[in-house]
Coordinates of C-alpha atoms and ligand atoms in Angstrom, one line a residue:
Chain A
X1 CA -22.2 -8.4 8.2
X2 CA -25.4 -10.2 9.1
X3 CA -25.6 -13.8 7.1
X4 CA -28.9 -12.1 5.6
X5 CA -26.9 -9.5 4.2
X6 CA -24.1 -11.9 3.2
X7 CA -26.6 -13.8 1.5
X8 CA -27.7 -10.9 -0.6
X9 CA -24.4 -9.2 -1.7
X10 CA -23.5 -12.8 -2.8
X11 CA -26.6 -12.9 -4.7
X12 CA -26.2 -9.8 -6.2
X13 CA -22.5 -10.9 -7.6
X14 CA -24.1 -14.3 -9.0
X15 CA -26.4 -11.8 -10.8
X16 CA -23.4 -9.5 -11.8
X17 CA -21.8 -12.9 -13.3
X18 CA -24.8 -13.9 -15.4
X19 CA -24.6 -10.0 -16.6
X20 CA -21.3 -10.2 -17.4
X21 CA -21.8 -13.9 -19.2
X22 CA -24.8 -12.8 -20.8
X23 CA -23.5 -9.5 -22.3
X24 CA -20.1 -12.0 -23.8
X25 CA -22.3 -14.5 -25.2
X26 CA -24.5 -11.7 -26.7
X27 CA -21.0 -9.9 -28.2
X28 CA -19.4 -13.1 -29.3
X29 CA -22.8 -13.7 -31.4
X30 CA -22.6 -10.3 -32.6
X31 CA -19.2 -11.0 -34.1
X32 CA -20.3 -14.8 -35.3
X33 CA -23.0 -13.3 -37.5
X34 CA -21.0 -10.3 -39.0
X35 CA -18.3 -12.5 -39.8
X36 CA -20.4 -15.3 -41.4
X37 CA -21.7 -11.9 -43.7
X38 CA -18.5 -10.6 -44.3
X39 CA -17.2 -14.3 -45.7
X40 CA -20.0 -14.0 -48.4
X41 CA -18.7 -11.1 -49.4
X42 CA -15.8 -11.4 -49.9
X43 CA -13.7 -15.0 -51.1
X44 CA -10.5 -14.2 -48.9
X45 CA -12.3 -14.5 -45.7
X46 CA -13.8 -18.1 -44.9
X47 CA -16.9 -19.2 -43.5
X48 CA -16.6 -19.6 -39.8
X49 CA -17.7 -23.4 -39.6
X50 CA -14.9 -23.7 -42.7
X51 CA -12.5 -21.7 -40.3
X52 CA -13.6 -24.5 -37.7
X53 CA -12.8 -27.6 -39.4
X54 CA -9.6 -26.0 -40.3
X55 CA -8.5 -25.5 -36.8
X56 CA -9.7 -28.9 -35.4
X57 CA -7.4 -30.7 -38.4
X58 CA -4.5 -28.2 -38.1
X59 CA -4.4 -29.4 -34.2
X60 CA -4.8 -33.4 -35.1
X61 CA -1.8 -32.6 -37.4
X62 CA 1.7 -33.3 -35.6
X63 CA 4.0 -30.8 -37.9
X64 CA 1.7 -27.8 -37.2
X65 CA 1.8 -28.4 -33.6
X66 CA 5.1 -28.1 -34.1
X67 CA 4.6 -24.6 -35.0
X68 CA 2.3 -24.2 -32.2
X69 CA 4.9 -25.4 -29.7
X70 CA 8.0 -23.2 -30.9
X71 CA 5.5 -19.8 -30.8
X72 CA 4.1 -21.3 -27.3
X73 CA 7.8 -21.8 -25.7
X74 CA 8.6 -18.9 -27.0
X75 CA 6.0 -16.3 -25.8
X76 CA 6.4 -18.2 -22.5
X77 CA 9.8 -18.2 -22.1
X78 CA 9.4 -14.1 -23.2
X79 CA 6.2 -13.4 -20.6
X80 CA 8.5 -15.2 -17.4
X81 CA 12.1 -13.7 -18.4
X82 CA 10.2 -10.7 -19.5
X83 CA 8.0 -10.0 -16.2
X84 CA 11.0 -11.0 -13.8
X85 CA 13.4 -8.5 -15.2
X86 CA 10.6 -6.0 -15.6
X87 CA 9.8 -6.4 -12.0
X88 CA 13.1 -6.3 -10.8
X89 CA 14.1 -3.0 -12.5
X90 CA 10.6 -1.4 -11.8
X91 CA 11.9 -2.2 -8.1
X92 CA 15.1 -0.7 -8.4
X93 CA 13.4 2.5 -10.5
X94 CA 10.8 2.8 -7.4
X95 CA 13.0 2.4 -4.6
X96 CA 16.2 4.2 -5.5
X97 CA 16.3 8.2 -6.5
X98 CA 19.7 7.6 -7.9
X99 CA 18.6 5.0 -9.9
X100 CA 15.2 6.7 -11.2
X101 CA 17.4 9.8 -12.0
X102 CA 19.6 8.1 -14.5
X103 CA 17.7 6.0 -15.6
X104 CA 14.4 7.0 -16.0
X105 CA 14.9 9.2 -19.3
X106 CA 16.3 6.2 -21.0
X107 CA 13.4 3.8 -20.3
X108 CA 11.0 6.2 -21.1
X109 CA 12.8 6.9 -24.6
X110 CA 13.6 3.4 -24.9
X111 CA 9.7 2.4 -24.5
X112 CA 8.8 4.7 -27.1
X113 CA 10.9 3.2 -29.7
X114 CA 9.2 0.8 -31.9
X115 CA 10.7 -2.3 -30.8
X116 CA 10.3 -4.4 -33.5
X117 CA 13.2 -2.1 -36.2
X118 CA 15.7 -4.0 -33.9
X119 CA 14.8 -7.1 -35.1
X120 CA 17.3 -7.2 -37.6
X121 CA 20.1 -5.8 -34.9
X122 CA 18.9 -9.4 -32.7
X123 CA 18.9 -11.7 -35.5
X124 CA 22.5 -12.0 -35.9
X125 CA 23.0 -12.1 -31.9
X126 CA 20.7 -14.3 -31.0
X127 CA 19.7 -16.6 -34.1
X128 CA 16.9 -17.4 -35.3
X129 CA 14.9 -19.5 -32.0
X130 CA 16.5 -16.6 -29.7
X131 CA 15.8 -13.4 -31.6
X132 CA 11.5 -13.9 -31.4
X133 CA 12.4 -14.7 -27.5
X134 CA 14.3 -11.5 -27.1
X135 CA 11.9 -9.6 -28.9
X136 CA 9.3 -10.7 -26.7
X137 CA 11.0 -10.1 -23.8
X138 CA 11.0 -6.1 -25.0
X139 CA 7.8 -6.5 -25.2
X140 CA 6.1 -7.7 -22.0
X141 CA 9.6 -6.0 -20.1
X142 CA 8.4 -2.2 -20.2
X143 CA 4.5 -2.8 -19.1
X144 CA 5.5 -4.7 -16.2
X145 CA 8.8 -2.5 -15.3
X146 CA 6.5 0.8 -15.5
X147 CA 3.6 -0.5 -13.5
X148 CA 5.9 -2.0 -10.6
X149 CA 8.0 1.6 -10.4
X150 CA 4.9 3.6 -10.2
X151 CA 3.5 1.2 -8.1
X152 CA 6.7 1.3 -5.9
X153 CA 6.7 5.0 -5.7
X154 CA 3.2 5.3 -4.4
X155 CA 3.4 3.0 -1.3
X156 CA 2.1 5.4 1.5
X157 CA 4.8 7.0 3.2
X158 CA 2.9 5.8 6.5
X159 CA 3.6 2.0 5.4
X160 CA 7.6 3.0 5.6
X161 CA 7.1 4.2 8.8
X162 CA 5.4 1.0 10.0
X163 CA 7.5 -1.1 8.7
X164 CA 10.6 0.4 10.4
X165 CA 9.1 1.2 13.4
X166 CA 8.2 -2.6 13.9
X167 CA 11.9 -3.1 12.4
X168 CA 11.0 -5.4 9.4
X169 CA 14.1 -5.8 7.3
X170 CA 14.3 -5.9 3.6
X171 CA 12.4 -8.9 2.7
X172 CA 9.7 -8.6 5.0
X173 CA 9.5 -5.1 3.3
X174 CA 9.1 -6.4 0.2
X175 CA 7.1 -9.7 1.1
X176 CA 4.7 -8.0 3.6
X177 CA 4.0 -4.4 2.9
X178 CA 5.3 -3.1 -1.2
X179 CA 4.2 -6.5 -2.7
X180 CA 0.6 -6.6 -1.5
X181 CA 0.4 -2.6 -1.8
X182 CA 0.8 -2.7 -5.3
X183 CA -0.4 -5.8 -6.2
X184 CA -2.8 -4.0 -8.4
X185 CA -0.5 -2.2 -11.2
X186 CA 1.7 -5.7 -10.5
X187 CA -1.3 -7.6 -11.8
X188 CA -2.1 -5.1 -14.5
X189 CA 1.8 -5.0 -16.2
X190 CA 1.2 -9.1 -16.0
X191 CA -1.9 -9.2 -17.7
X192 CA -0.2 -6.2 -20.9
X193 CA 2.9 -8.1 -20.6
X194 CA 1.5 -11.8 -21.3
X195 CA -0.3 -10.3 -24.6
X196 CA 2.3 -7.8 -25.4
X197 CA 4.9 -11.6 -25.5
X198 CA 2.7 -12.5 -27.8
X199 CA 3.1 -9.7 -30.1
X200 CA 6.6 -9.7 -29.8
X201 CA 6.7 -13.5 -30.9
X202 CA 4.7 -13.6 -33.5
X203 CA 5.9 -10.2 -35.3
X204 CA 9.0 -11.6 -35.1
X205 CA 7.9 -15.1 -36.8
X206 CA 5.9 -12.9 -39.7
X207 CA 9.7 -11.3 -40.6
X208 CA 12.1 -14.4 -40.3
X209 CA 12.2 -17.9 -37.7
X210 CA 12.4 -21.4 -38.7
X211 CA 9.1 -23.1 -37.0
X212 CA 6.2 -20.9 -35.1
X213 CA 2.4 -20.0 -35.9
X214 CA 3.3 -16.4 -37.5
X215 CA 5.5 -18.4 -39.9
X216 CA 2.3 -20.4 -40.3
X217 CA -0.1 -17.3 -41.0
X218 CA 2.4 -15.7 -43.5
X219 CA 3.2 -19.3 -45.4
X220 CA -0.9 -19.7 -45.8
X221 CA -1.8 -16.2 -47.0
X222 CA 1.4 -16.9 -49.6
X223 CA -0.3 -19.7 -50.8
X224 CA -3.5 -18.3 -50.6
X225 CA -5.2 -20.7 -48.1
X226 CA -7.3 -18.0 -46.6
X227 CA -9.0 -20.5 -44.2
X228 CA -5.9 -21.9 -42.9
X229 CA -4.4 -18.3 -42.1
X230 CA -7.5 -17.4 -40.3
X231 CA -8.1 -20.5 -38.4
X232 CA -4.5 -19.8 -37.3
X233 CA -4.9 -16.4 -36.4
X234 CA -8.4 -17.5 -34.6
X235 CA -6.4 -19.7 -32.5
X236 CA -3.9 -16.9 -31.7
X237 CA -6.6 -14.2 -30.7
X238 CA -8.7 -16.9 -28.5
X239 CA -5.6 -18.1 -26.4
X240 CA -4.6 -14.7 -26.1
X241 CA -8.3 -13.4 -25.3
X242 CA -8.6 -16.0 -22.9
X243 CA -5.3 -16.1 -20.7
X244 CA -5.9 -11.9 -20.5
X245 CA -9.4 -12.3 -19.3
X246 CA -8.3 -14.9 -16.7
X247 CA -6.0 -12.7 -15.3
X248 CA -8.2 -9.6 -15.7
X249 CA -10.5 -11.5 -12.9
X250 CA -8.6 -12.3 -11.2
X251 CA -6.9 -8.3 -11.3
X252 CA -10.6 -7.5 -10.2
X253 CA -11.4 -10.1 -7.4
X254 CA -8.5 -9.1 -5.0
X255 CA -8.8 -6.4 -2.8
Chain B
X1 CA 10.9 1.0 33.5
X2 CA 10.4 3.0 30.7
X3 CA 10.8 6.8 31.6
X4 CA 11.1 8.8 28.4
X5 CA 14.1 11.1 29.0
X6 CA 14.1 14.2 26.6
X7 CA 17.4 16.2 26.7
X8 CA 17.7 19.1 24.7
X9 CA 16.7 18.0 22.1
X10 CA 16.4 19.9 18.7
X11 CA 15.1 18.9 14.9
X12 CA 15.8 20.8 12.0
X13 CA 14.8 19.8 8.4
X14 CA 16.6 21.1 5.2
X15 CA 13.9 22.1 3.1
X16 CA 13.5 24.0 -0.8
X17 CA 12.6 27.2 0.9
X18 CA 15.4 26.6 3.3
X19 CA 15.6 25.0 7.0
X20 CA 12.9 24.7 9.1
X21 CA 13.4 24.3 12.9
X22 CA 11.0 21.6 13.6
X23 CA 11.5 21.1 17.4
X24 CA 14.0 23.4 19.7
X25 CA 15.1 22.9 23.1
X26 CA 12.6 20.2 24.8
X27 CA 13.8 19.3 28.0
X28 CA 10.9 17.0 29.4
X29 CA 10.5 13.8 31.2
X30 CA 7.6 11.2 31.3
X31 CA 7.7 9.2 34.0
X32 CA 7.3 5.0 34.1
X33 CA 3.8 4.4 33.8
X34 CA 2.7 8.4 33.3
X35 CA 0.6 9.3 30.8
X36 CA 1.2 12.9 29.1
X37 CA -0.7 14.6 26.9
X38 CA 1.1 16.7 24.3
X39 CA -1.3 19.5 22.2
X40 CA 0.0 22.3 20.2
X41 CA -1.1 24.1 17.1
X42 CA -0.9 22.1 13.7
X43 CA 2.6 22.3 12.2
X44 CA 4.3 23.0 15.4
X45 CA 6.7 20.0 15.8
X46 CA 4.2 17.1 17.6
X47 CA 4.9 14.5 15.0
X48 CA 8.5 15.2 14.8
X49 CA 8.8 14.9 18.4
X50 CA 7.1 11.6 19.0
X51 CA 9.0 10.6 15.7
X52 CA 12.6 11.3 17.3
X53 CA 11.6 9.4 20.6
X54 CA 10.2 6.4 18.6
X55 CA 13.6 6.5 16.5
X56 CA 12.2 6.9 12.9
X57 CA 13.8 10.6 13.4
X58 CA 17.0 11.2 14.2
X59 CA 17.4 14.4 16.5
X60 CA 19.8 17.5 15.1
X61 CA 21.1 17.7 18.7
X62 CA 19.8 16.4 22.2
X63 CA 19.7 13.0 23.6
X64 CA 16.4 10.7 23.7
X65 CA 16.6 8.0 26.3
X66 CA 13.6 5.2 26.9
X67 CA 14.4 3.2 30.4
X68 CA 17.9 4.7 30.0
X69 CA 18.7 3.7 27.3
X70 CA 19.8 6.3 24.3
X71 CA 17.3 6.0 21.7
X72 CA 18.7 5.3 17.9
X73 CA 16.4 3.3 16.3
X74 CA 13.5 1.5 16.2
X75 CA 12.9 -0.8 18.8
X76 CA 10.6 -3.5 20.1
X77 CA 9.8 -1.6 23.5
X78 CA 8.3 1.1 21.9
X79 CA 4.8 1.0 20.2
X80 CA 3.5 4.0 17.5
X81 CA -0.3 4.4 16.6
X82 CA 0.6 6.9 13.6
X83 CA -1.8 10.0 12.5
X84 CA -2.7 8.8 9.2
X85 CA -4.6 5.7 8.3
X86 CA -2.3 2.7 8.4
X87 CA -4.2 -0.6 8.6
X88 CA -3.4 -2.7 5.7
X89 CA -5.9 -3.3 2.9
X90 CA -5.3 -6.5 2.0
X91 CA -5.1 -8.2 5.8
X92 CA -8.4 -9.2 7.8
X93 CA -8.5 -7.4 11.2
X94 CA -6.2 -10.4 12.8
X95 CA -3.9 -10.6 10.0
X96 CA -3.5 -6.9 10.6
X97 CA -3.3 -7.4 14.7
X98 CA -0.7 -10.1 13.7
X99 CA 1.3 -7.9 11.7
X100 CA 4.0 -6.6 14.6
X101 CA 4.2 -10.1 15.5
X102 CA 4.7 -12.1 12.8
X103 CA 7.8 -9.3 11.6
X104 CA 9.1 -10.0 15.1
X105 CA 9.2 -13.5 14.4
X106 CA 6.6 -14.5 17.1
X107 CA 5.3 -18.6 16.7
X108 CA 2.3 -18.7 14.7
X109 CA 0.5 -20.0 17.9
X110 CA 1.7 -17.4 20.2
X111 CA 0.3 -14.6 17.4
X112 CA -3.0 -15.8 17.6
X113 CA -3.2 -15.8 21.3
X114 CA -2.0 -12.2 21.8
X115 CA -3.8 -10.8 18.7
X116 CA -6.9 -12.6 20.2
X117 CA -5.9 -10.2 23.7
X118 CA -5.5 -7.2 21.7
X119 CA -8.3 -7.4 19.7
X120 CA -10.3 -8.0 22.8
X121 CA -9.0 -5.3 24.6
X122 CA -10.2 -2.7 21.8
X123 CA -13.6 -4.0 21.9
X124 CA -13.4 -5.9 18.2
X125 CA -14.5 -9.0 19.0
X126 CA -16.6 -10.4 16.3
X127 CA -14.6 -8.8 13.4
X128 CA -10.9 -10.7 13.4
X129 CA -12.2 -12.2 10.0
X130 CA -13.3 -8.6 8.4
X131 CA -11.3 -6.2 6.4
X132 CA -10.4 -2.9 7.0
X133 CA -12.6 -1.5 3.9
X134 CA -15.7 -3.3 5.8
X135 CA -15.4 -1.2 8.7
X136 CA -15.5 2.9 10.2
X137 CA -13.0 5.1 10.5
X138 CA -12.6 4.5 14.3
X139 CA -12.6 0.5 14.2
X140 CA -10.1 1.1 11.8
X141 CA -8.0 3.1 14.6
X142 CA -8.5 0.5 17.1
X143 CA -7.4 -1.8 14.7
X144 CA -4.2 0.0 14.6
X145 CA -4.8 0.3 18.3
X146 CA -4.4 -3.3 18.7
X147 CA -1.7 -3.7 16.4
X148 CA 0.5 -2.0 19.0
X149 CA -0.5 -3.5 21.9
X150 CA -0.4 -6.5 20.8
X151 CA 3.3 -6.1 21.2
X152 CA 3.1 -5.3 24.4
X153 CA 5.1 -2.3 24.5
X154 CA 6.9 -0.4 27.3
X155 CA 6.1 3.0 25.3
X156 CA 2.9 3.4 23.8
X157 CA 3.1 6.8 21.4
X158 CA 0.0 7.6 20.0
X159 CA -0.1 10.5 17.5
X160 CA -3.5 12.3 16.9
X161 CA -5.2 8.7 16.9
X162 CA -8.5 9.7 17.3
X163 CA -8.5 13.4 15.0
X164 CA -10.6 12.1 12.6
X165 CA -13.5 10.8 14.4
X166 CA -16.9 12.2 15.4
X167 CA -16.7 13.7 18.7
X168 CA -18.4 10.5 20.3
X169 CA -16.2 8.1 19.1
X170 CA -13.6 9.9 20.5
X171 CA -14.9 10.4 23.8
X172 CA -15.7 6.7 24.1
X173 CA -12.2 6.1 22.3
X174 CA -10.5 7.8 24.6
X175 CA -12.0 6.3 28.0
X176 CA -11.0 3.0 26.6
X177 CA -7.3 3.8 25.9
X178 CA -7.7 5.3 29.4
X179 CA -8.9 2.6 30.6
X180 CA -5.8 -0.2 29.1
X181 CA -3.3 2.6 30.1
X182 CA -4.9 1.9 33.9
X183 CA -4.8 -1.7 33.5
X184 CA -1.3 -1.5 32.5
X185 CA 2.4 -0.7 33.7
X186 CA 3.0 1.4 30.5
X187 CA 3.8 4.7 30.0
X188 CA 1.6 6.7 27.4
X189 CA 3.1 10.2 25.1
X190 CA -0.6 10.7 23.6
X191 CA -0.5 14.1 20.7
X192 CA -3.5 15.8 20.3
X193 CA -4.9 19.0 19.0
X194 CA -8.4 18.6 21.6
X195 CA -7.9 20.0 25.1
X196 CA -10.7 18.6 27.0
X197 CA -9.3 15.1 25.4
X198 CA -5.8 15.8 27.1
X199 CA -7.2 16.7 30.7
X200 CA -9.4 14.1 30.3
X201 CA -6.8 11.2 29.5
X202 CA -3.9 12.4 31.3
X203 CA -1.6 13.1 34.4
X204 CA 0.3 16.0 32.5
X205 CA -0.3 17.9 29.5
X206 CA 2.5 19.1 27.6
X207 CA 1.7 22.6 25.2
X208 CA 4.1 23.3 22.3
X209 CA 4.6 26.3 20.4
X210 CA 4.8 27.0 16.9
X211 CA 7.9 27.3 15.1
X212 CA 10.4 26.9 16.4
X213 CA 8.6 23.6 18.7
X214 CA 9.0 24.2 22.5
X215 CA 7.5 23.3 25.2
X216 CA 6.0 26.6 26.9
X217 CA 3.8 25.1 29.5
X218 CA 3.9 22.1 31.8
X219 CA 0.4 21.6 33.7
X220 CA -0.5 18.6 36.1
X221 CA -3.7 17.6 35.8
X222 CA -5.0 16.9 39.3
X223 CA -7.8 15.5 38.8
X224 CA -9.7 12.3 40.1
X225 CA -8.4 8.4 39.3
X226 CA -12.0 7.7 37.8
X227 CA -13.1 10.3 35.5
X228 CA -16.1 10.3 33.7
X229 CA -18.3 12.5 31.5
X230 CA -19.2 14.3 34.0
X231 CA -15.8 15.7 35.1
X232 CA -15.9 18.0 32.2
X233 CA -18.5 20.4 33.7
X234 CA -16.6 20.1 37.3
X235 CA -14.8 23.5 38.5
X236 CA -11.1 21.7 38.7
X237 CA -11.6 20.6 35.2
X238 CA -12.7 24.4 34.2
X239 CA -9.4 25.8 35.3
X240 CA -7.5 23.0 33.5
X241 CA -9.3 23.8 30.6
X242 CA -8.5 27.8 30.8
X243 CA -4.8 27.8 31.8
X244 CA -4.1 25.4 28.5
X245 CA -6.6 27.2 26.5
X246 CA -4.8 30.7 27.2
X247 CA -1.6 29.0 26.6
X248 CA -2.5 28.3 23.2
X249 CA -4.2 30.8 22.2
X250 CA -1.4 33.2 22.3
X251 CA 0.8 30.6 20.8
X252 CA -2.2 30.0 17.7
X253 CA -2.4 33.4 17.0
X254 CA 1.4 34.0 16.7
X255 CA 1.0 30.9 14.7
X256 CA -1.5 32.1 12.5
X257 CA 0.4 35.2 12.0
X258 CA 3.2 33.5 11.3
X259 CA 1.4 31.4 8.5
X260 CA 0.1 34.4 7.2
X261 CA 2.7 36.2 6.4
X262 CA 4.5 33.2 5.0
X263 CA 2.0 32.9 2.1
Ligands
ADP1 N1 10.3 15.3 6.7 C1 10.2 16.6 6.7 N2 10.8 17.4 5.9 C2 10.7 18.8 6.0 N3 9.9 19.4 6.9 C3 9.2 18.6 7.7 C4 9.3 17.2 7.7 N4 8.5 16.7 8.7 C5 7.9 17.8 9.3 N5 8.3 18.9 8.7 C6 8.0 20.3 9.1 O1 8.2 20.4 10.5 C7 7.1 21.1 11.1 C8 6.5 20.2 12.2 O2 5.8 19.2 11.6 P1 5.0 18.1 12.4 O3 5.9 17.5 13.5 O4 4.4 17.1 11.5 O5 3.8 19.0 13.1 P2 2.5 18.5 13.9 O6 2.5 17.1 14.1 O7 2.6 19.3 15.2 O8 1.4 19.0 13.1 C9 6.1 21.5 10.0 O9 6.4 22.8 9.7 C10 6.5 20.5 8.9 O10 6.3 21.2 7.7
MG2 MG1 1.2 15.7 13.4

């Protein structure tokens, strides 16, 4: 490519970012202002300046970062346990027929049950502090496990043929040729799997767990502090929002 | 020396609709440093055959010997350009030239140097930092091209490289992979489906049949050293030309029939 053409397509991304920017600030607005309506309608929904102050004191306040901690170990602890094992079994379900013929049924069927009715199965297993962690795990697990064996099973045959004709072993397989071929669906079960550990942890805190934020959101709405269970849930959806659109990026920058 | 030995060799596949004889009875020789062109209908056995010889295929029966020594495997003597597209997406055009090396284990240093070779050699100077998707179909090929020699192979098989290029590329293609062939000690099995391109290239061309795969004509092309465009339109060249084409054509049409009433 001639630098004058470099030039230009790098141009023409700067003016795809300040699209892209443009078009978020313009929807984040959007929301602000029918949310600042909907809060004088209605008593149970706070203003979102009120919602605000709420979550800057909640974070100055030790015993709710407590909370914020125990959901945050937890959801991570669920995305890393819960993305390793999904990737390991997606690699097994890709690479071996045996494997994919016995197996296969029972993930599908297992994925399609609503994970969250064994809650009450884990609880007495796993306690309290392990049971949301479990949960989570099911919950970023299949994404990951799904992507990787499709992934897997849709290397190019002509990439096997490569690789054994220039005698790479196992690991080099994996490191050099099925890793960066499906980087893509890798990158997309990661991105479900670190929201989906989120839903796993915190419907596990709304039902029973000692500290965490879902405890938090459930405690305030029994009390009826409206603007401390949607500054809490703010805080949920923005981390979320914000660790999916990082990843989502980068999903979209690599080739 | 690498003289690929061919003994008898036979390939049969088990397949839903039962087994298909891929490649029977090929009995062949290419000498150390010879370069043979093999054509043949599509589906009669060419891939199979260079497949079995580069040791990704085992044979049903028959013996496969490279410098004498019984092929089984892979091995680091024996370079493959496949048919299909096989550079890797997600590697610049040296990472990609690297790749053979750096599986083999080759010092960082060293991998540079002979990429740098390689990628001179096929004429892509200027592009070591590109990627694949930046470039045609036919820098793409040399890419892979260059990926093979780079590893400085005894055996260079090359399988349809060129089939899906415009008929330019291919000529000019093909006058360069001449042209490393007669710069090197190595002996070339090139598969294609073009006659003029196998006169053109080679010292022998090899035509298969379809179904089961043999080897029903031999021909030695006797032309010049130096060949240029020109050749083509030379009497010598004519006769080449013929004596493969009628050789084919027989075998195409039994193909064909053979397709036909198979569907
Ligand atoms: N792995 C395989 N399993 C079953 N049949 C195969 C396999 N590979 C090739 N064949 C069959 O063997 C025959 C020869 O194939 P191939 O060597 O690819 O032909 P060519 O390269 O000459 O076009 C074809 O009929 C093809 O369908
Ligand atoms: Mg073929």
């Amino acid at each position: 490519m001639s630098l004058a053409a470099r030039r230009s397509a790098s141009a023409m991304r700067g003016h795809e970012n300040v699209k892209e920017i443009a078009g978020s600030a313009g929807l984040a607005l959007v929301a602000l202002v029918v949310w600042q309506v909907a809060s004088g309608l209605t008593f149970v929904i706070p203003t979102p300046v009120e919602t605000l102050r709420v979550l800057v004191a909640n974070l100055g306040d030790p015993a709710y970062l407590t909370d914020v901690r125990a959901t945050a170990v937890a959801v991570v602890s669920a995305f890393t346990v819960g993305t390793v094992l999904g990737g390991i079994m997606g690699l097994v379900l890709g690479l071996s027929r045996w494997a994919r013929l016995i197996f296969e049924p029972l993930v599908i069927a297992l994925n399609g049950v609503p994970k969250i009715v064994l809650y009450p199965i884990l609880l007495p297993i796993f306690q309290l502090s392990g049971s949301k962690v479990v949960m989570g795990i099911l919950f970023a697990l299949f994404p990951v496990l799904i992507n990787v064996a499709t992934g897997v099973r849709e290397v190019p045959a002509v990439y096997w043929k490569l690789g054994r004709s220039v005698q790479a072993s196992r690991v080099q397989m994996l490191l050099h040729i099925i890793l960066p071929t499906i980087r893509r669906p890798l990158l997309t079960g990661i991105r479900l799997a670190a929201s989906l550990a989120v839903v796993g942890v915190v419907l596990s805190e709304f039902f029973a767990t000692r500290r965490g934020l879902g405890r938090v959101v459930l405690q305030s709405y029994g009390h009826g502090d409206y603007a401390e269970m949607v500054a809490t849930i703010l805080l949920l959806i923005v981390v979320s929002f914000t660790v999916s659109i990082m990843l989502w990026r980068w999903e979209k920058r690599i080739r | 020396m690498s003289t690929i030995q061919l003994d008898d060799i036979r390939v049969e596949f088990d397949t839903p609709s039962g087994k298909v004889v891929a490649v029977n009875g090929v009995t062949q020789q290419v000498p150390s440093g010879g370069f043979v062109s093999l054509v043949g209908p599509s589906g009669c056995g060419k891939s199979t055959l260079l497949a079995v010889i580069s040791g990704l295929t085992r044979a049903t029966s028959g013996q496969v010997a490279v410098g004498g020594k019984a092929v089984t495997r892979p091995g680091r003597g024996i370079g493959v350009v496949f048919q299909e597209e096989s550079t890797l997406p997600w590697r610049t055009v040296q990472e990609n030239v690297q790749f053979a090396l750096q599986i083999a284990g080759v010092d960082k240093g060293e991998q540079v140097e002979r990429a740098n070779w390689a990628i001179d050699l096929v004429g892509l100077k200027g592009f070591e930092k590109s990627y694949p998707s930046m470039l045609s179909g036919g820098m793409r090929q040399r890419v892979a091209l260059a990926r093979t020699l780079a590893l400085e192979p005894g055996v260079v098989l090359m399988d349809e490289p060129f089939a899906a290029l415009d008929q330019q590329t291919r000529i000019f293609l093909g006058a360069e992979v001449r042209d490393i062939w007669q710069r090197s000690q190595q002996t070339v099995l090139f598969v294609t489906h073009d006659i003029s391109e196998a006169i053109l290239l080679s010292q022998q061309v090899w035509v298969m049949s379809y179904r089961p795969g043999r080897i029903i004509d031999v021909i030695d092309v006797d032309l010049p050293e130096h060949r240029d465009a020109s050749i083509v339109s030379s009497p010598a060249f004519n006769q080449l030309h013929n004596r493969v084409w009628s050789s084919l054509q027989e075998e195409s049409k039994r193909g064909f029939r053979q397709q036909e009433t198979r569907t």
